[in-house]
Coordinates of C-alpha atoms and ligand atoms in Angstrom, one line a residue:
M208 CA 0.0 0.0 0.0
Q209 CA 2.7 2.4 1.1
E210 CA 4.6 1.5 -2.1
A211 CA 1.5 2.3 -4.2
V212 CA 1.2 5.7 -2.6
L213 CA 4.8 6.5 -3.1
R214 CA 4.7 5.5 -6.7
K215 CA 1.6 7.6 -7.3
S216 CA 3.2 10.7 -5.8
R217 CA 6.3 10.1 -7.8
T218 CA 4.2 9.9 -10.9
N219 CA 2.4 13.1 -10.0
D220 CA 5.7 14.9 -9.4
R221 CA 7.5 13.8 -12.5
D222 CA 7.8 15.6 -15.8
Q223 CA 5.1 13.9 -17.8
E224 CA 6.0 15.5 -21.1
F225 CA 9.6 14.3 -20.7
C226 CA 8.5 10.8 -19.9
E227 CA 6.2 10.6 -22.9
V228 CA 8.9 12.0 -25.3
V229 CA 11.5 9.5 -23.9
I230 CA 9.1 6.5 -24.3
D231 CA 8.2 7.6 -27.8
G232 CA 11.9 8.3 -28.8
L233 CA 13.2 4.9 -27.5
S234 CA 10.3 3.0 -29.1
G235 CA 11.2 3.8 -32.8
A236 CA 13.5 2.0 -35.2
Q237 CA 16.2 4.6 -34.8
K238 CA 16.1 5.4 -31.1
K239 CA 16.4 9.1 -30.3
L240 CA 16.2 11.6 -27.5
H241 CA 15.7 15.4 -27.9
P242 CA 18.8 17.5 -27.2
K243 CA 16.9 20.0 -25.1
Y244 CA 16.8 17.3 -22.4
F245 CA 20.6 17.5 -22.0
Y246 CA 20.0 20.7 -20.0
D247 CA 19.2 20.1 -16.4
Q248 CA 21.4 21.8 -13.8
K249 CA 24.2 19.3 -14.3
G250 CA 23.9 19.4 -18.1
S251 CA 24.2 23.2 -18.1
Q252 CA 27.4 22.9 -16.0
Y253 CA 28.8 20.3 -18.4
F254 CA 28.1 22.6 -21.3
D255 CA 29.9 25.4 -19.5
E256 CA 32.9 23.1 -19.1
I257 CA 32.7 22.2 -22.8
C258 CA 32.9 25.9 -23.6
Q259 CA 36.3 26.1 -21.8
L260 CA 37.8 23.3 -23.9
E261 CA 40.5 24.2 -26.4
E262 CA 38.9 21.9 -29.0
Y263 CA 35.5 23.5 -28.7
Y264 CA 36.2 26.3 -31.2
P265 CA 32.5 27.6 -31.6
Y266 CA 32.5 29.2 -28.1
Q267 CA 36.0 30.7 -28.4
A268 CA 35.4 32.0 -32.0
E269 CA 32.0 33.6 -31.3
T270 CA 33.1 35.1 -27.9
K271 CA 36.1 36.7 -29.6
L272 CA 33.9 38.1 -32.4
L273 CA 31.1 39.5 -30.3
P274 CA 32.8 42.7 -29.0
K275 CA 33.4 43.8 -32.6
V276 CA 29.8 42.9 -33.5
A277 CA 28.5 44.8 -30.5
S278 CA 30.4 48.0 -31.3
Q279 CA 29.1 48.0 -34.9
L280 CA 25.6 47.2 -33.7
A281 CA 25.7 50.3 -31.5
G282 CA 25.7 52.4 -34.7
I283 CA 22.6 50.5 -36.1
L284 CA 20.4 50.1 -33.0
T285 CA 19.7 53.7 -32.1
H286 CA 16.2 53.2 -30.5
E287 CA 15.3 51.7 -27.2
Y288 CA 15.2 47.9 -27.3
A289 CA 14.1 45.0 -25.2
M290 CA 16.5 42.2 -25.8
I291 CA 15.3 38.6 -25.8
E292 CA 17.8 35.8 -25.7
F293 CA 16.7 32.3 -26.7
G294 CA 18.6 29.5 -25.0
A295 CA 20.5 31.9 -22.8
G296 CA 22.6 29.5 -20.7
S297 CA 25.2 31.3 -18.5
L298 CA 24.6 34.7 -20.1
Q299 CA 28.3 35.2 -21.0
K300 CA 27.7 36.4 -24.6
V301 CA 25.2 39.1 -23.8
R302 CA 27.7 41.1 -21.7
P303 CA 29.6 42.8 -24.6
V304 CA 26.2 43.7 -26.2
L305 CA 24.9 45.3 -23.0
D306 CA 28.3 47.0 -22.5
Q307 CA 28.1 48.7 -25.9
I308 CA 24.4 49.3 -26.6
Q309 CA 23.0 51.9 -24.1
G310 CA 19.4 51.6 -25.5
I311 CA 18.9 48.2 -24.1
K312 CA 17.0 48.8 -20.8
R313 CA 15.3 45.4 -20.5
F314 CA 16.8 41.9 -21.0
I315 CA 14.6 38.7 -21.1
P316 CA 16.7 35.5 -21.2
I317 CA 14.7 32.4 -22.0
D318 CA 16.0 28.9 -21.1
I319 CA 14.7 25.5 -20.4
S320 CA 17.3 25.0 -17.6
G321 CA 15.4 27.1 -15.0
D322 CA 17.7 27.0 -11.9
H323 CA 20.8 27.7 -13.9
L324 CA 19.1 30.5 -15.7
R325 CA 17.9 32.2 -12.5
A326 CA 21.4 31.9 -10.9
S327 CA 23.0 33.4 -14.0
S328 CA 20.4 36.2 -14.2
A329 CA 21.0 37.2 -10.6
L330 CA 24.7 37.7 -11.4
L331 CA 24.0 39.6 -14.5
S332 CA 21.6 42.0 -12.7
Q333 CA 24.3 42.8 -10.2
E334 CA 26.7 43.6 -13.0
F335 CA 24.2 45.7 -15.0
P336 CA 22.0 47.5 -12.4
D337 CA 20.5 49.8 -15.1
V338 CA 19.1 46.9 -17.1
S339 CA 16.0 45.1 -16.0
V340 CA 16.7 41.4 -16.2
D341 CA 13.6 39.3 -16.4
P342 CA 14.4 35.5 -16.8
V343 CA 11.8 33.2 -18.3
E344 CA 12.0 29.5 -17.9
G345 CA 10.5 28.0 -21.0
D346 CA 10.9 26.0 -24.2
F347 CA 11.7 28.3 -27.1
S348 CA 10.4 25.8 -29.7
K349 CA 6.9 26.5 -28.4
P350 CA 5.0 29.8 -28.2
I351 CA 6.1 31.7 -25.1
D352 CA 4.0 34.6 -23.6
L353 CA 6.5 37.4 -22.8
G354 CA 3.8 39.8 -21.6
E355 CA 3.5 43.4 -22.7
I356 CA 6.7 44.8 -24.2
Q357 CA 6.6 48.4 -25.3
E358 CA 10.1 48.8 -26.8
R359 CA 11.3 47.5 -30.2
K360 CA 12.7 44.0 -29.8
L361 CA 16.2 42.7 -30.4
G362 CA 16.4 38.8 -30.4
F363 CA 19.6 37.1 -29.6
F364 CA 20.3 33.4 -30.4
P365 CA 24.0 32.7 -30.0
G366 CA 26.0 29.5 -29.5
S367 CA 24.9 27.9 -32.8
T368 CA 21.9 26.5 -30.9
I369 CA 20.0 27.0 -34.1
G370 CA 22.1 24.2 -35.6
N371 CA 20.4 21.8 -33.3
F372 CA 17.3 22.1 -35.3
T373 CA 17.0 20.4 -38.7
P374 CA 16.9 23.0 -41.5
D375 CA 13.1 22.7 -41.6
E376 CA 12.8 23.2 -37.9
A377 CA 15.2 26.2 -38.1
T378 CA 13.0 27.8 -40.7
K379 CA 10.0 27.3 -38.4
F380 CA 11.9 28.7 -35.4
L381 CA 12.9 31.8 -37.4
H382 CA 9.4 32.3 -38.7
N383 CA 8.0 32.1 -35.1
A384 CA 10.7 34.4 -33.8
R385 CA 9.6 36.9 -36.5
Q386 CA 6.1 36.7 -35.2
T387 CA 7.2 37.0 -31.5
L388 CA 9.6 39.9 -32.1
G389 CA 7.3 41.8 -34.4
Q390 CA 7.7 44.9 -36.6
N391 CA 11.0 46.8 -36.7
S392 CA 12.8 44.0 -34.8
Y393 CA 16.2 42.5 -35.3
L394 CA 17.6 39.1 -34.6
L395 CA 21.3 38.5 -33.9
V396 CA 22.1 34.8 -34.6
G397 CA 25.4 32.8 -34.1
V398 CA 25.7 30.1 -36.7
D399 CA 28.5 27.5 -37.1
T400 CA 30.1 27.3 -40.5
K401 CA 31.2 24.4 -42.7
K402 CA 34.8 23.3 -42.1
S403 CA 37.1 20.3 -42.1
P404 CA 35.6 17.1 -40.6
A405 CA 38.8 16.7 -38.6
T406 CA 38.2 20.0 -36.8
L407 CA 34.6 19.1 -36.2
H408 CA 35.5 15.7 -35.0
S409 CA 37.9 16.9 -32.3
A410 CA 35.4 19.6 -31.2
Y411 CA 32.8 17.0 -30.4
N412 CA 35.1 14.2 -29.2
D413 CA 37.3 16.2 -26.7
A414 CA 40.3 14.4 -25.2
A415 CA 39.1 15.1 -21.6
G416 CA 35.8 13.3 -22.3
V417 CA 33.6 16.3 -21.1
T418 CA 31.3 16.0 -24.2
A419 CA 30.9 12.3 -23.4
K420 CA 29.8 13.1 -19.9
F421 CA 27.4 15.8 -21.2
N422 CA 25.9 13.2 -23.7
L423 CA 25.6 10.4 -21.1
N424 CA 24.0 12.8 -18.6
I425 CA 20.7 12.5 -20.6
L426 CA 20.5 8.8 -19.3
D427 CA 20.8 10.1 -15.7
R428 CA 17.9 12.3 -16.4
I429 CA 15.9 9.4 -17.5
N430 CA 16.9 7.5 -14.3
Q431 CA 15.6 10.4 -12.2
E432 CA 12.2 10.4 -13.9
F433 CA 11.7 6.7 -14.2
D434 CA 12.8 3.9 -11.7
S435 CA 16.4 4.0 -12.8
P436 CA 16.1 1.8 -15.9
M437 CA 19.2 3.0 -17.8
S438 CA 22.7 1.8 -17.2
P439 CA 25.0 4.6 -18.4
E440 CA 28.0 2.2 -18.3
K441 CA 26.4 0.2 -21.1
F442 CA 26.6 3.1 -23.5
E443 CA 29.4 5.0 -25.1
H444 CA 29.5 8.6 -26.6
Y445 CA 30.0 8.7 -30.4
A446 CA 30.0 11.8 -32.6
Y447 CA 30.7 11.9 -36.3
F448 CA 30.2 14.3 -39.2
N449 CA 27.3 13.2 -41.5
A450 CA 28.6 14.7 -44.8
E451 CA 25.3 14.0 -46.6
K452 CA 23.2 16.0 -44.1
G453 CA 26.0 18.6 -43.3
C454 CA 25.8 18.0 -39.5
I455 CA 27.6 16.5 -36.6
E456 CA 25.5 13.7 -35.1
M457 CA 25.9 12.7 -31.5
H458 CA 24.9 9.2 -30.4
L459 CA 25.0 7.0 -27.4
V460 CA 26.1 3.6 -28.7
C461 CA 25.0 0.5 -26.8
L462 CA 27.9 -1.7 -25.7
E463 CA 26.0 -4.9 -24.9
A464 CA 22.5 -6.2 -25.7
H465 CA 20.1 -5.6 -22.8
T466 CA 16.5 -4.9 -22.0
V467 CA 15.1 -1.9 -20.0
Y468 CA 11.6 -1.1 -18.8
L469 CA 10.2 2.4 -18.9
D470 CA 7.3 1.9 -16.5
D471 CA 5.8 -1.2 -18.2
I472 CA 7.2 -0.4 -21.7
R473 CA 9.9 -3.0 -22.7
V474 CA 12.7 -1.5 -24.7
E475 CA 15.4 -3.8 -26.3
F476 CA 18.9 -2.6 -27.0
S477 CA 21.1 -4.6 -29.2
Q478 CA 24.9 -4.4 -29.2
G479 CA 26.1 -1.5 -31.5
E480 CA 22.7 0.2 -31.9
S481 CA 22.6 3.8 -31.0
I482 CA 20.4 6.5 -29.5
H483 CA 20.6 9.6 -31.6
T484 CA 20.9 12.5 -29.1
E485 CA 21.8 15.6 -31.1
S486 CA 22.5 17.0 -34.5
S487 CA 24.5 20.1 -35.1
Y488 CA 24.0 21.6 -38.6
K489 CA 26.8 23.7 -40.2
Y490 CA 25.8 26.4 -42.7
S491 CA 27.4 28.3 -45.5
C492 CA 26.4 32.0 -45.8
E493 CA 24.3 31.2 -48.8
E494 CA 22.5 28.3 -47.0
F495 CA 21.7 30.4 -43.9
G496 CA 20.7 33.4 -46.0
A497 CA 18.1 31.2 -47.8
L498 CA 16.7 29.9 -44.5
A499 CA 16.4 33.5 -43.2
Q500 CA 14.7 34.8 -46.3
Q501 CA 12.1 32.0 -46.3
S502 CA 11.2 33.0 -42.7
G503 CA 10.5 36.7 -43.0
W504 CA 14.0 38.1 -42.3
S505 CA 16.7 39.9 -44.4
I506 CA 20.4 39.7 -43.7
E507 CA 21.5 43.2 -42.6
R508 CA 25.1 42.4 -41.6
T509 CA 27.3 39.3 -41.5
W510 CA 30.5 38.9 -39.4
L511 CA 32.9 36.0 -39.8
A512 CA 35.3 34.8 -37.1
D513 CA 39.0 34.2 -37.9
Q514 CA 39.5 31.5 -40.5
N515 CA 35.7 31.6 -41.0
L516 CA 35.4 29.3 -38.0
F517 CA 32.0 30.8 -37.0
S518 CA 29.5 33.4 -38.3
V519 CA 27.2 35.9 -36.7
Y520 CA 24.3 37.4 -38.6
L521 CA 22.1 40.5 -37.9
L522 CA 18.7 39.8 -39.4
K523 CA 16.1 42.5 -39.9
A524 CA 12.4 41.8 -39.9
D525 CA 10.8 42.1 -43.3
K526 CA 7.7 44.3 -43.3
A527 CA 4.6 42.1 -42.6
Ligands
SAM897 C1 24.4 25.3 -26.9 S1 23.8 26.0 -25.4 C2 24.1 27.7 -25.7 C3 24.2 28.5 -24.5 C4 24.5 30.0 -24.7 N1 23.5 30.7 -25.5 C5 25.8 30.2 -25.4 O1 25.8 30.6 -26.5 O2 26.9 29.9 -24.8 C6 22.1 25.8 -25.6 C7 21.3 26.5 -24.5 O3 19.9 26.5 -25.0 C8 19.1 26.0 -23.9 N2 18.0 25.2 -24.6 C9 18.2 24.1 -25.4 N3 17.0 23.8 -25.9 C10 16.1 24.7 -25.5 C11 14.7 24.8 -25.6 N4 14.0 24.0 -26.5 N5 14.1 25.9 -25.0 C12 14.8 26.7 -24.2 N6 16.1 26.6 -24.0 C13 16.7 25.6 -24.6 C14 20.0 25.1 -23.1 O4 19.5 25.0 -21.8 C15 21.3 25.9 -23.2 O5 21.4 26.8 -22.2

């Protein structure tokens, strides 16, 4: 009886949407998990560690480029703006923008990893007391109610997070962002570029194994929500460049055949089969320009990092 009560309260507490998506994703022919589920408190910390790795060029390249971007933006964004960041993480990249653009009085960072977002927002508020920092815990792939915003809007989507969408999903995101940000808005987006598979391979297979921990953490998340069905030691991180699709794919490869139960759903894993956990698409300027144009945006300015390792675009909303 006591066990039944405990189990019921656990079921009530747990993240039903997560559980349904996991069951669905592990029931298909190609097993998959959505990358947004990497990001609980621990996952966000692992991502911050990845950003400090020498091999992980996207963070270094974009961070180095942003002060130059921000100083040029200051000449373009001459009105008052509310700035809205999608997938804000540790809020490192907004700092040079807030430093340079005095017209930003309000900053709304959106992230799915709520505790991490609130802690990062508190630090940012102390550093920029003249900016109202209003964090929103939410999923940017769904409509989010941001309440009444009087100012023009500047969207910010750094970190090449847009690459985690398929090109069709990226188009849909950009289209929705155009609706959310409205007339006279801008969107500043960080996009990873095409480059040698060897550079990509080392960025997603770092020597210290931090990306592997980040990838495997998604199994710990499943164990927290279900009755610990997954055995992380039976899986191995694997990332490779899929040349046909133009993306890095991250997988968790099963090392030995075994069976797991998600509640009463039986899931068989065979040796060598994988769970696809993330794609990271890389875009040429032409490819990204086409996505933006299909979604109600025009490219106002493009910045490329040293050796074209990364790109940042300022998109301007087309008139409705
Ligand atoms: C690749 S990290 C980038 C973090 C930061 N913007 C940067 O550039 O360093 C992706 C961020 O987006 C957040 N995220 C991923 N999917 C999300 C979703 N569907 N809705 C809201 N946040 C999401 C993660 O929690 C994480 O902070």
